[in-house]
mmCIF file of C-alpha atoms in Angstrom:
data_model
loop_
_atom_site.group_PDB
_atom_site.id
_atom_site.type_symbol
_atom_site.label_atom_id
_atom_site.label_comp_id
_atom_site.label_asym_id
_atom_site.label_seq_id
_atom_site.Cartn_x
_atom_site.Cartn_y
_atom_site.Cartn_z
ATOM 1 C CA MET A 1321 67.711 109.213 109.475
ATOM 2 C CA ALA A 1322 70.822 109.919 107.631
ATOM 3 C CA SER A 1323 73.048 111.050 110.397
ATOM 4 C CA PHE A 1324 76.531 109.673 110.517
ATOM 5 C CA ALA A 1325 78.112 110.512 113.826
ATOM 6 C CA THR A 1326 81.856 110.793 113.381
ATOM 7 C CA LYS A 1327 84.108 110.429 116.365
ATOM 8 C CA ILE A 1328 87.821 110.891 116.635
ATOM 9 C CA LYS A 1329 90.141 110.043 119.461
ATOM 10 C CA VAL A 1330 93.817 110.879 119.709
ATOM 11 C CA LYS A 1331 96.116 109.142 122.157
ATOM 12 C CA GLN A 1332 99.624 110.447 122.408
ATOM 13 C CA SER A 1333 102.550 108.770 124.059
ATOM 14 C CA GLY A 1334 106.201 109.590 123.503
ATOM 15 C CA GLY A 1335 105.563 111.722 120.426
ATOM 16 C CA THR A 1336 103.580 109.042 118.613
ATOM 17 C CA ALA A 1337 99.885 109.684 118.323
ATOM 18 C CA LEU A 1338 97.352 106.978 117.674
ATOM 19 C CA VAL A 1339 94.387 108.386 115.817
ATOM 20 C CA LEU A 1340 91.197 106.345 116.009
ATOM 21 C CA THR A 1341 88.085 107.196 114.069
ATOM 22 C CA LEU A 1342 84.636 105.751 114.487
ATOM 23 C CA VAL A 1343 81.823 106.536 112.076
ATOM 24 C CA LYS A 1344 78.268 105.418 112.557
ATOM 25 C CA HIS A 1345 77.665 104.101 109.057
ATOM 26 C CA PRO A 1346 75.722 101.097 107.689
ATOM 27 C CA MET A 1347 78.550 99.964 105.315
ATOM 28 C CA GLU A 1348 76.032 98.061 103.184
ATOM 29 C CA THR A 1349 77.773 95.714 100.731
ATOM 30 C CA GLY A 1350 75.093 95.608 98.065
ATOM 31 C CA GLN A 1351 74.983 91.835 98.338
ATOM 32 C CA ARG A 1352 72.502 91.441 101.148
ATOM 33 C CA VAL A 1353 68.878 90.722 100.290
ATOM 34 C CA ASP A 1354 65.996 92.319 102.144
ATOM 35 C CA LYS A 1355 64.042 89.420 103.594
ATOM 36 C CA LYS A 1356 60.648 91.073 103.093
ATOM 37 C CA THR A 1357 60.976 92.467 99.608
ATOM 38 C CA LYS A 1358 63.486 89.933 98.224
ATOM 39 C CA GLN A 1359 65.388 92.805 96.722
ATOM 40 C CA LYS A 1360 69.028 93.544 97.125
ATOM 41 C CA ILE A 1361 69.815 96.312 99.565
ATOM 42 C CA PRO A 1362 71.814 98.878 97.593
ATOM 43 C CA ALA A 1363 75.474 99.270 98.447
ATOM 44 C CA HIS A 1364 76.254 102.133 100.781
ATOM 45 C CA TYR A 1365 79.736 102.383 102.190
ATOM 46 C CA ILE A 1366 82.514 104.814 102.959
ATOM 47 C CA GLN A 1367 85.091 104.987 100.216
ATOM 48 C CA LYS A 1368 87.605 107.579 101.286
ATOM 49 C CA MET A 1369 88.881 108.655 104.642
ATOM 50 C CA THR A 1370 91.589 111.264 104.911
ATOM 51 C CA PHE A 1371 93.625 112.153 107.958
ATOM 52 C CA GLU A 1372 95.231 115.547 108.349
ATOM 53 C CA VAL A 1373 97.590 116.845 110.983
ATOM 54 C CA SER A 1374 97.750 120.631 111.206
ATOM 55 C CA GLY A 1375 96.337 120.970 107.692
ATOM 56 C CA LYS A 1376 98.752 118.494 106.108
ATOM 57 C CA GLN A 1377 97.430 115.194 104.836
ATOM 58 C CA VAL A 1378 99.216 112.265 106.471
ATOM 59 C CA ALA A 1379 97.108 109.308 105.380
ATOM 60 C CA GLU A 1380 94.333 108.526 102.968
ATOM 61 C CA ALA A 1381 92.418 105.309 103.473
ATOM 62 C CA ASN A 1382 90.393 103.612 100.757
ATOM 63 C CA LEU A 1383 87.657 101.494 102.237
ATOM 64 C CA GLY A 1384 85.672 98.831 100.436
ATOM 65 C CA PRO A 1385 82.320 97.264 101.248
ATOM 66 C CA ALA A 1386 84.153 94.549 103.195
ATOM 67 C CA VAL A 1387 84.848 96.955 106.033
ATOM 68 C CA SER A 1388 82.504 96.365 108.958
ATOM 69 C CA LYS A 1389 79.439 98.354 109.866
ATOM 70 C CA ASP A 1390 80.255 101.415 112.005
ATOM 71 C CA PRO A 1391 83.873 101.250 110.903
ATOM 72 C CA LEU A 1392 86.780 101.920 113.175
ATOM 73 C CA VAL A 1393 89.896 103.079 111.394
ATOM 74 C CA GLY A 1394 93.170 103.843 113.071
ATOM 75 C CA VAL A 1395 96.466 105.308 111.945
ATOM 76 C CA GLN A 1396 99.583 106.320 113.802
ATOM 77 C CA VAL A 1397 101.369 109.617 113.466
ATOM 78 C CA LYS A 1398 104.941 110.211 114.547
ATOM 79 C CA ASN A 1399 106.292 113.496 115.855
ATOM 80 C CA ALA A 1400 102.918 114.608 117.102
ATOM 81 C CA LYS A 1401 103.112 117.657 119.307
ATOM 82 C CA LYS A 1402 100.721 118.879 121.885
ATOM 83 C CA GLY A 1403 98.298 121.301 120.262
ATOM 84 C CA ASP A 1404 98.467 119.733 116.786
ATOM 85 C CA LYS A 1405 95.063 119.590 115.182
ATOM 86 C CA VAL A 1406 94.095 116.205 113.807
ATOM 87 C CA LYS A 1407 91.237 116.120 111.354
ATOM 88 C CA VAL A 1408 89.497 113.226 109.689
ATOM 89 C CA SER A 1409 87.052 113.536 106.831
ATOM 90 C CA TRP A 1410 85.262 110.887 104.816
ATOM 91 C CA THR A 1411 83.002 110.478 101.803
ATOM 92 C CA ASP A 1412 80.805 107.514 100.917
ATOM 93 C CA ASN A 1413 79.572 106.138 97.603
ATOM 94 C CA LYS A 1414 76.333 108.124 97.865
ATOM 95 C CA GLY A 1415 78.100 111.429 98.334
ATOM 96 C CA ASN A 1416 77.545 111.795 102.058
ATOM 97 C CA ARG A 1417 80.437 113.247 103.956
ATOM 98 C CA GLY A 1418 81.489 113.878 107.480
ATOM 99 C CA SER A 1419 84.420 115.044 109.512
ATOM 100 C CA ALA A 1420 85.711 115.386 113.035
ATOM 101 C CA GLU A 1421 88.585 117.239 114.637
ATOM 102 C CA GLU A 1422 90.632 116.773 117.764
ATOM 103 C CA THR A 1423 93.652 118.421 119.308
ATOM 104 C CA VAL A 1424 96.643 116.377 120.441
ATOM 105 C CA GLN A 1425 96.855 116.452 124.227
ATOM 106 C CA MET B 1360 50.878 102.130 108.236
ATOM 107 C CA ASN B 1361 52.087 99.226 106.199
ATOM 108 C CA THR B 1362 50.973 100.781 102.947
ATOM 109 C CA MET B 1363 52.751 103.993 103.872
ATOM 110 C CA LYS B 1364 55.974 102.145 104.379
ATOM 111 C CA ARG B 1365 55.565 100.323 101.125
ATOM 112 C CA ARG B 1366 54.892 103.608 99.314
ATOM 113 C CA SER B 1367 57.986 105.305 100.600
ATOM 114 C CA PHE B 1368 59.989 102.196 99.924
ATOM 115 C CA LEU B 1369 58.842 102.152 96.296
ATOM 116 C CA LYS B 1370 59.663 105.814 95.926
ATOM 117 C CA GLY B 1371 63.069 105.192 97.401
ATOM 118 C CA THR B 1372 63.911 102.371 95.018
ATOM 119 C CA LEU B 1373 62.634 104.323 92.018
ATOM 120 C CA ALA B 1374 64.790 107.288 92.859
ATOM 121 C CA GLY B 1375 67.733 104.983 93.431
ATOM 122 C CA GLY B 1376 67.128 103.399 90.053
ATOM 123 C CA VAL B 1377 67.223 106.726 88.291
ATOM 124 C CA VAL B 1378 70.558 107.587 89.859
ATOM 125 C CA ALA B 1379 71.932 104.161 88.938
ATOM 126 C CA VAL B 1380 70.857 104.593 85.300
ATOM 127 C CA ALA B 1381 72.367 108.058 85.151
ATOM 128 C CA ALA B 1382 75.558 106.740 86.701
ATOM 129 C CA THR B 1383 75.952 103.864 84.258
ATOM 130 C CA SER B 1384 75.150 106.033 81.259
ATOM 131 C CA GLY B 1385 77.908 108.384 82.284
ATOM 132 C CA LEU B 1386 75.675 111.422 82.740
ATOM 133 C CA LEU B 1387 76.434 111.723 86.379
ATOM 134 C CA ARG B 1388 78.920 109.810 88.424
ATOM 135 C CA PRO B 1389 78.512 110.964 91.977
ATOM 136 C CA ALA B 1390 80.947 108.539 93.533
ATOM 137 C CA GLU B 1391 83.636 109.158 90.964
ATOM 138 C CA VAL B 1392 83.304 112.917 91.175
ATOM 139 C CA LEU B 1393 83.564 112.910 94.927
ATOM 140 C CA ALA B 1394 86.177 110.231 95.276
ATOM 141 C CA ALA B 1395 88.037 110.689 92.046
ATOM 142 C CA SER B 1396 90.923 108.467 92.967
ATOM 143 C CA TRP B 1397 89.063 105.684 94.732
ATOM 144 C CA PRO B 1398 90.530 102.518 93.162
ATOM 145 C CA LYS B 1399 87.258 101.014 91.949
ATOM 146 C CA ASN B 1400 88.884 98.275 89.878
ATOM 147 C CA ALA B 1401 90.985 97.091 92.788
ATOM 148 C CA PHE B 1402 87.947 96.887 95.035
ATOM 149 C CA THR B 1403 85.873 94.962 92.482
ATOM 150 C CA ALA B 1404 88.706 92.588 91.521
ATOM 151 C CA LYS B 1405 87.844 88.960 92.217
ATOM 152 C CA SER B 1406 91.294 87.643 93.067
ATOM 153 C CA VAL B 1407 94.137 88.721 95.311
ATOM 154 C CA GLU B 1408 96.504 89.037 92.327
ATOM 155 C CA ASN B 1409 94.187 91.276 90.340
ATOM 156 C CA ALA B 1410 93.367 93.445 93.336
ATOM 157 C CA LEU B 1411 97.064 94.016 94.019
ATOM 158 C CA LYS B 1412 97.791 94.620 90.345
ATOM 159 C CA ASP B 1413 95.094 97.266 90.154
ATOM 160 C CA LEU B 1414 96.170 98.875 93.381
ATOM 161 C CA PHE B 1415 99.949 98.780 93.194
ATOM 162 C CA GLY B 1416 100.641 97.894 89.558
ATOM 163 C CA THR B 1417 102.186 94.551 90.485
ATOM 164 C CA SER B 1418 101.235 91.463 92.431
ATOM 165 C CA ALA B 1419 104.765 90.302 93.203
ATOM 166 C CA THR B 1420 105.178 90.339 96.974
ATOM 167 C CA THR B 1421 107.968 89.241 99.267
ATOM 168 C CA ALA B 1422 107.097 87.607 102.568
ATOM 169 C CA SER B 1423 108.367 89.711 105.431
ATOM 170 C CA ASP B 1424 108.768 89.228 109.169
ATOM 171 C CA ALA B 1425 108.712 92.974 109.690
ATOM 172 C CA ILE B 1426 104.927 93.061 109.312
ATOM 173 C CA LYS B 1427 102.922 92.308 112.376
ATOM 174 C CA ILE B 1428 99.261 91.339 112.134
ATOM 175 C CA THR B 1429 97.147 91.510 115.242
ATOM 176 C CA ALA B 1430 93.877 89.741 114.623
ATOM 177 C CA PRO B 1431 91.930 86.898 116.235
ATOM 178 C CA ILE B 1432 92.759 83.363 115.116
ATOM 179 C CA GLN B 1433 89.124 82.456 115.438
ATOM 180 C CA ALA B 1434 86.416 85.061 114.969
ATOM 181 C CA GLU B 1435 83.056 84.444 116.559
ATOM 182 C CA ASN B 1436 81.363 86.933 114.304
ATOM 183 C CA GLY B 1437 82.597 87.286 110.741
ATOM 184 C CA ALA B 1438 80.836 90.631 110.372
ATOM 185 C CA VAL B 1439 83.229 92.363 112.716
ATOM 186 C CA VAL B 1440 86.808 91.150 112.728
ATOM 187 C CA PRO B 1441 89.299 93.632 114.130
ATOM 188 C CA ILE B 1442 92.700 93.742 112.501
ATOM 189 C CA THR B 1443 95.756 95.811 113.270
ATOM 190 C CA ALA B 1444 98.694 95.849 110.913
ATOM 191 C CA SER B 1445 101.961 97.396 111.906
ATOM 192 C CA THR B 1446 105.359 97.264 110.313
ATOM 193 C CA THR B 1447 108.898 98.281 111.066
ATOM 194 C CA LEU B 1448 109.787 98.534 107.375
ATOM 195 C CA PRO B 1449 111.184 101.942 106.398
ATOM 196 C CA ASN B 1450 109.448 104.398 104.067
ATOM 197 C CA VAL B 1451 106.039 102.796 104.145
ATOM 198 C CA GLU B 1452 103.939 104.223 101.333
ATOM 199 C CA ALA B 1453 100.828 102.123 101.578
ATOM 200 C CA ILE B 1454 99.219 99.269 103.471
ATOM 201 C CA ALA B 1455 96.477 97.034 102.081
ATOM 202 C CA VAL B 1456 94.321 94.454 103.833
ATOM 203 C CA VAL B 1457 93.211 91.605 101.577
ATOM 204 C CA VAL B 1458 90.823 88.810 102.549
ATOM 205 C CA GLU B 1459 91.551 85.947 100.167
ATOM 206 C CA LYS B 1460 88.174 84.199 100.244
ATOM 207 C CA ASN B 1461 85.904 87.247 100.141
ATOM 208 C CA PRO B 1462 84.002 87.846 96.878
ATOM 209 C CA SER B 1463 86.082 90.971 96.388
ATOM 210 C CA PRO B 1464 89.255 90.320 98.350
ATOM 211 C CA LEU B 1465 90.457 93.868 98.901
ATOM 212 C CA ALA B 1466 88.959 95.124 102.163
ATOM 213 C CA ALA B 1467 90.801 98.385 102.690
ATOM 214 C CA SER B 1468 94.004 100.153 101.864
ATOM 215 C CA VAL B 1469 95.687 103.255 103.117
ATOM 216 C CA ASP B 1470 98.150 105.592 101.436
ATOM 217 C CA LEU B 1471 100.549 107.010 103.950
ATOM 218 C CA THR B 1472 102.054 110.418 103.371
ATOM 219 C CA GLY B 1473 103.516 111.146 106.751
ATOM 220 C CA ALA B 1474 101.793 108.721 109.084
ATOM 221 C CA SER B 1475 103.850 105.740 110.237
ATOM 222 C CA GLY B 1476 103.439 102.088 109.266
ATOM 223 C CA TYR B 1477 100.295 101.315 111.142
ATOM 224 C CA PHE B 1478 96.717 100.641 110.117
ATOM 225 C CA ARG B 1479 93.791 99.429 112.101
ATOM 226 C CA THR B 1480 90.278 98.593 111.018
ATOM 227 C CA LYS B 1481 87.434 96.129 111.328
ATOM 228 C CA MET B 1482 86.371 93.984 108.413
ATOM 229 C CA LYS B 1483 83.846 91.427 107.269
ATOM 230 C CA LEU B 1484 84.834 87.872 106.481
ATOM 231 C CA GLY B 1485 82.428 85.744 104.450
ATOM 232 C CA GLN B 1486 84.149 82.556 105.558
ATOM 233 C CA THR B 1487 87.356 81.225 107.045
ATOM 234 C CA SER B 1488 90.136 82.759 104.998
ATOM 235 C CA PRO B 1489 93.772 83.713 104.974
ATOM 236 C CA VAL B 1490 94.094 87.464 105.438
ATOM 237 C CA HIS B 1491 97.019 89.156 103.756
ATOM 238 C CA VAL B 1492 98.564 92.423 104.780
ATOM 239 C CA VAL B 1493 100.555 93.953 101.956
ATOM 240 C CA VAL B 1494 102.928 96.792 102.676
ATOM 241 C CA LYS B 1495 104.472 98.979 100.014
ATOM 242 C CA SER B 1496 107.855 100.153 101.152
ATOM 243 C CA GLY B 1497 110.406 101.851 98.937
ATOM 244 C CA GLY B 1498 108.481 100.843 95.804
ATOM 245 C CA LYS B 1499 108.434 97.151 96.703
ATOM 246 C CA LEU B 1500 105.653 95.002 98.098
ATOM 247 C CA TYR B 1501 106.023 92.965 101.245
ATOM 248 C CA SER B 1502 103.352 90.752 102.678
ATOM 249 C CA ALA B 1503 102.364 88.722 105.684
ATOM 250 C CA LYS B 1504 99.326 86.578 106.218
ATOM 251 C CA GLN B 1505 97.280 85.010 108.933
ATOM 252 C CA GLU B 1506 94.454 82.528 108.727
ATOM 253 C CA ILE B 1507 91.287 83.656 110.478
ATOM 254 C CA LYS B 1508 88.613 81.097 111.208
ATOM 255 C CA VAL B 1509 85.026 82.233 111.054
ATOM 256 C CA THR B 1510 82.187 80.358 112.679
ATOM 257 C CA THR B 1511 79.369 82.542 111.291
ATOM 258 C CA GLY B 1512 79.628 84.454 108.032
ATOM 259 C CA GLY B 1513 79.739 88.221 107.745
ATOM 260 C CA CYS B 1514 78.101 88.768 104.394
ATOM 261 C CA GLY B 1515 74.668 87.351 105.175
ATOM 262 C CA GLY B 1516 74.078 89.841 107.965
#
């Protein structure tokens, strides 16, 4: 049940790499009400997402519950070289974590 | 079958309740331990000013043409609104996306320590609202905004 597929895609052109990350995550706000039980569905969302290039952190995103379900997050990295390893890792408010890695082509 | 579901549901909520109690009483704060620097106050702030104050220490922004927002003018589905913010400002330290009319306006922010001035995500909009993109560059805040119309809300599901 609790599997959060994490995908990463790196597109490089002219030394600038666009890093796109897609995580299969419910991103529950904590404000929705379950129609059957009339109870609030507890909040469950990704809070932190860090991007690393060759072991060095380049960006750290803070996400709130207002980010959509199955969030897509993108950042751009300059001076990306072929063979650089790009890694993304995230943690959510329930302590789940995930990561994905991709090499710049 | 139905009773089984109900049973596991009850168990689930009970367990959740215990964690919530422990968290509020300060015994165990899973989220804070794992994401020590997640700006909780900024994300729970109810106004744009307070969110920016909590996040950047100030809410004074200067309007800038160097910030480009790529987002739909009218969103069919408020639950998924793509937004791309890019800027040509130098030394970009952080970018924040703020939805003015959401219950908690701050949607996402990113601290850049090497990546260039670009951030892309998808967000939920409860209703038609101006969306601000705030960029921190050289210690100062610059902002741009765009109104996004929503025909169906994103918070009701």
